[in-house]
Amino acid sequence: MKGYEPTMSFGEDVAGTYRDVQRGDEVAAVALLAELAGRGPALELAIGTGRIALPLAARGIRVDGVDISPAMVAELRSKPGGGVISVTIGDFADVPVPGTYRLIYVVWNTLFNLLTQQEQVRCFENVARHLTDDGSFVVETFVPAFLYRLRNDQHVDAEAVLVDEVRLDVLRHDMATQTIEESHVFLSPAGVRLNPVVQRYAWPSELDLMARIAGLRLKHRWGDWSRGPYSSASSMHVSVYGR
Ligand SMILES: C[S@@+](CC[C@H](N)C(=O)[O-])C[C@H]1O[C@@H](n2cnc3c(N)ncnc32)[C@H](O)[C@@H]1O
């Protein structure tokens, strides 16, 4: 997407819409992450508005965060408990924090917001430098199988058709670069609003090789946060890497 910058996807207009978003699997996600964190500390890469970090911190675990968007972090700060979380504004591929963590995690497909394989490998390598010897790196992403079902490598999905607004999801897939270019398009009497987002996806097997390059290995892979089996029917995976 010519001219695209990742910061465009998470500006002030979008941050408000993420404020109270819940996917429905947060309780299971936080339970699993808490178990892996033990006494902590934990670090969330791309912490956003704290959907996971806040309930994890509420269990008494120190949770730090990294995010590139001051607008998303401002939403986190405005929530109960959000004021005391240490957040570094920066690129999570750098893992720009001092010290080591028992748990580092990146969820909700956000690893794919790093737009090249090189960036994603760099993220794994920097994570490995900040993990304790018994630490876990948890990655949750979608499985790209749905891309096989696209016609002509694209789709337009009617997300909402209301009397005063239509919301469309417009997506194009480039298999050569493993890139998905997407925009959420809002049409209303007030005008047209666009929310572009680009992702560079990877199959779980490619992530496992990135981990090996970084000196980590796959310890667990589940098909959901409740430790359901990962299979060819899975649309997502939760993968745990460690030394
Ligand atoms: C879909 S939100 C997920 C937020 C949170 N992890 C959650 O699960 O609710 C993606 C977040 O990634 C952040 N982000 C995207 N690319 C980033 C990068 N390269 N470095 C740091 N943060 C980034 C965005 O600012 C946004 O807060």
mmCIF file with all atom_site columns, C-alpha atoms and ligand atoms in Angstrom, residues 6 10 18 44-52 66-69 72 90-93 107-108 110 113-114 119, ligand 1:
data_model
loop_
_atom_site.group_PDB
_atom_site.id
_atom_site.type_symbol
_atom_site.label_atom_id
_atom_site.label_alt_id
_atom_site.label_comp_id
_atom_site.label_asym_id
_atom_site.label_entity_id
_atom_site.label_seq_id
_atom_site.pdbx_PDB_ins_code
_atom_site.Cartn_x
_atom_site.Cartn_y
_atom_site.Cartn_z
_atom_site.occupancy
_atom_site.B_iso_or_equiv
_atom_site.pdbx_formal_charge
_atom_site.auth_seq_id
_atom_site.auth_comp_id
_atom_site.auth_asym_id
_atom_site.auth_atom_id
_atom_site.pdbx_PDB_model_num
ATOM   1  C CA  . PRO A 1 6   ? 1.889   1.388   10.569 1.00 0.00 ? 6   PRO A CA  1
ATOM   2  C CA  . PHE A 1 10  ? -3.678  3.297   15.309 1.00 0.00 ? 10  PHE A CA  1
ATOM   3  C CA  . TYR A 1 18  ? -10.277 -0.005  20.590 1.00 0.00 ? 18  TYR A CA  1
ATOM   4  C CA  . GLU A 1 44  ? 3.403   -7.106  26.329 1.00 0.00 ? 44  GLU A CA  1
ATOM   5  C CA  . LEU A 1 45  ? 4.667   -6.155  22.883 1.00 0.00 ? 45  LEU A CA  1
ATOM   6  C CA  . ALA A 1 46  ? 2.097   -3.778  21.322 1.00 0.00 ? 46  ALA A CA  1
ATOM   7  C CA  . ILE A 1 47  ? 0.151   -3.337  24.545 1.00 0.00 ? 47  ILE A CA  1
ATOM   8  C CA  . GLY A 1 48  ? -2.508  -1.134  22.955 1.00 0.00 ? 48  GLY A CA  1
ATOM   9  C CA  . THR A 1 49  ? -5.316  -0.046  25.266 1.00 0.00 ? 49  THR A CA  1
ATOM   10 C CA  . GLY A 1 50  ? -4.552  -2.793  27.794 1.00 0.00 ? 50  GLY A CA  1
ATOM   11 C CA  . ARG A 1 51  ? -7.235  -5.341  26.867 1.00 0.00 ? 51  ARG A CA  1
ATOM   12 C CA  . ILE A 1 52  ? -4.955  -8.139  28.161 1.00 0.00 ? 52  ILE A CA  1
ATOM   13 C CA  . VAL A 1 66  ? 5.757   -1.356  24.384 1.00 0.00 ? 66  VAL A CA  1
ATOM   14 C CA  . ASP A 1 67  ? 3.634   0.406   21.784 1.00 0.00 ? 67  ASP A CA  1
ATOM   15 C CA  . ILE A 1 68  ? 4.211   2.712   18.857 1.00 0.00 ? 68  ILE A CA  1
ATOM   16 C CA  . SER A 1 69  ? 0.968   4.673   19.251 1.00 0.00 ? 69  SER A CA  1
ATOM   17 C CA  . MET A 1 72  ? -3.545  3.861   22.088 1.00 0.00 ? 72  MET A CA  1
ATOM   18 C CA  . GLY A 1 90  ? 8.744   2.538   20.349 1.00 0.00 ? 90  GLY A CA  1
ATOM   19 C CA  . ASP A 1 91  ? 8.899   -0.257  17.788 1.00 0.00 ? 91  ASP A CA  1
ATOM   20 C CA  . PHE A 1 92  ? 8.310   -3.639  19.415 1.00 0.00 ? 92  PHE A CA  1
ATOM   21 C CA  . ALA A 1 93  ? 10.724  -5.295  16.951 1.00 0.00 ? 93  ALA A CA  1
ATOM   22 C CA  . VAL A 1 107 ? -1.253  -11.263 20.715 1.00 0.00 ? 107 VAL A CA  1
ATOM   23 C CA  . TRP A 1 108 ? -4.136  -10.504 18.356 1.00 0.00 ? 108 TRP A CA  1
ATOM   24 C CA  . THR A 1 110 ? 0.110   -8.075  15.971 1.00 0.00 ? 110 THR A CA  1
ATOM   25 C CA  . ASN A 1 113 ? 2.177   -5.708  11.847 1.00 0.00 ? 113 ASN A CA  1
ATOM   26 C CA  . LEU A 1 114 ? 5.941   -6.028  11.329 1.00 0.00 ? 114 LEU A CA  1
ATOM   27 C CA  . GLU A 1 119 ? 11.619  -7.377  11.060 1.00 0.00 ? 119 GLU A CA  1
HETATM 28 C C1  . LIG B 2 .   ? -4.756  -4.753  17.308 1.00 0.00 ? 1   LIG B C1  1
HETATM 29 S S1  . LIG B 2 .   ? -3.944  -3.703  18.489 1.00 0.00 ? 1   LIG B S1  1
HETATM 30 C C2  . LIG B 2 .   ? -3.680  -4.886  19.770 1.00 0.00 ? 1   LIG B C2  1
HETATM 31 C C3  . LIG B 2 .   ? -3.491  -4.274  21.117 1.00 0.00 ? 1   LIG B C3  1
HETATM 32 C C4  . LIG B 2 .   ? -3.361  -5.254  22.278 1.00 0.00 ? 1   LIG B C4  1
HETATM 33 N N1  . LIG B 2 .   ? -2.182  -6.089  22.132 1.00 0.00 ? 1   LIG B N1  1
HETATM 34 C C5  . LIG B 2 .   ? -4.597  -6.133  22.405 1.00 0.00 ? 1   LIG B C5  1
HETATM 35 O O1  . LIG B 2 .   ? -4.472  -7.336  22.204 1.00 0.00 ? 1   LIG B O1  1
HETATM 36 O O2  . LIG B 2 .   ? -5.668  -5.615  22.681 1.00 0.00 ? 1   LIG B O2  1
HETATM 37 C C6  . LIG B 2 .   ? -2.333  -3.530  17.759 1.00 0.00 ? 1   LIG B C6  1
HETATM 38 C C7  . LIG B 2 .   ? -1.378  -2.630  18.539 1.00 0.00 ? 1   LIG B C7  1
HETATM 39 O O3  . LIG B 2 .   ? -0.079  -2.770  17.954 1.00 0.00 ? 1   LIG B O3  1
HETATM 40 C C8  . LIG B 2 .   ? 0.580   -1.522  17.993 1.00 0.00 ? 1   LIG B C8  1
HETATM 41 N N2  . LIG B 2 .   ? 1.673   -1.587  17.016 1.00 0.00 ? 1   LIG B N2  1
HETATM 42 C C9  . LIG B 2 .   ? 1.576   -1.858  15.699 1.00 0.00 ? 1   LIG B C9  1
HETATM 43 N N3  . LIG B 2 .   ? 2.801   -1.909  15.143 1.00 0.00 ? 1   LIG B N3  1
HETATM 44 C C10 . LIG B 2 .   ? 3.696   -1.652  16.145 1.00 0.00 ? 1   LIG B C10 1
HETATM 45 C C11 . LIG B 2 .   ? 5.107   -1.589  16.210 1.00 0.00 ? 1   LIG B C11 1
HETATM 46 N N4  . LIG B 2 .   ? 5.883   -1.806  15.142 1.00 0.00 ? 1   LIG B N4  1
HETATM 47 N N5  . LIG B 2 .   ? 5.690   -1.328  17.399 1.00 0.00 ? 1   LIG B N5  1
HETATM 48 C C12 . LIG B 2 .   ? 4.929   -1.131  18.518 1.00 0.00 ? 1   LIG B C12 1
HETATM 49 N N6  . LIG B 2 .   ? 3.582   -1.183  18.513 1.00 0.00 ? 1   LIG B N6  1
HETATM 50 C C13 . LIG B 2 .   ? 2.966   -1.444  17.343 1.00 0.00 ? 1   LIG B C13 1
HETATM 51 C C14 . LIG B 2 .   ? -0.525  -0.532  17.673 1.00 0.00 ? 1   LIG B C14 1
HETATM 52 O O4  . LIG B 2 .   ? -0.208  0.786   18.042 1.00 0.00 ? 1   LIG B O4  1
HETATM 53 C C15 . LIG B 2 .   ? -1.693  -1.139  18.470 1.00 0.00 ? 1   LIG B C15 1
HETATM 54 O O5  . LIG B 2 .   ? -1.741  -0.610  19.776 1.00 0.00 ? 1   LIG B O5  1
#
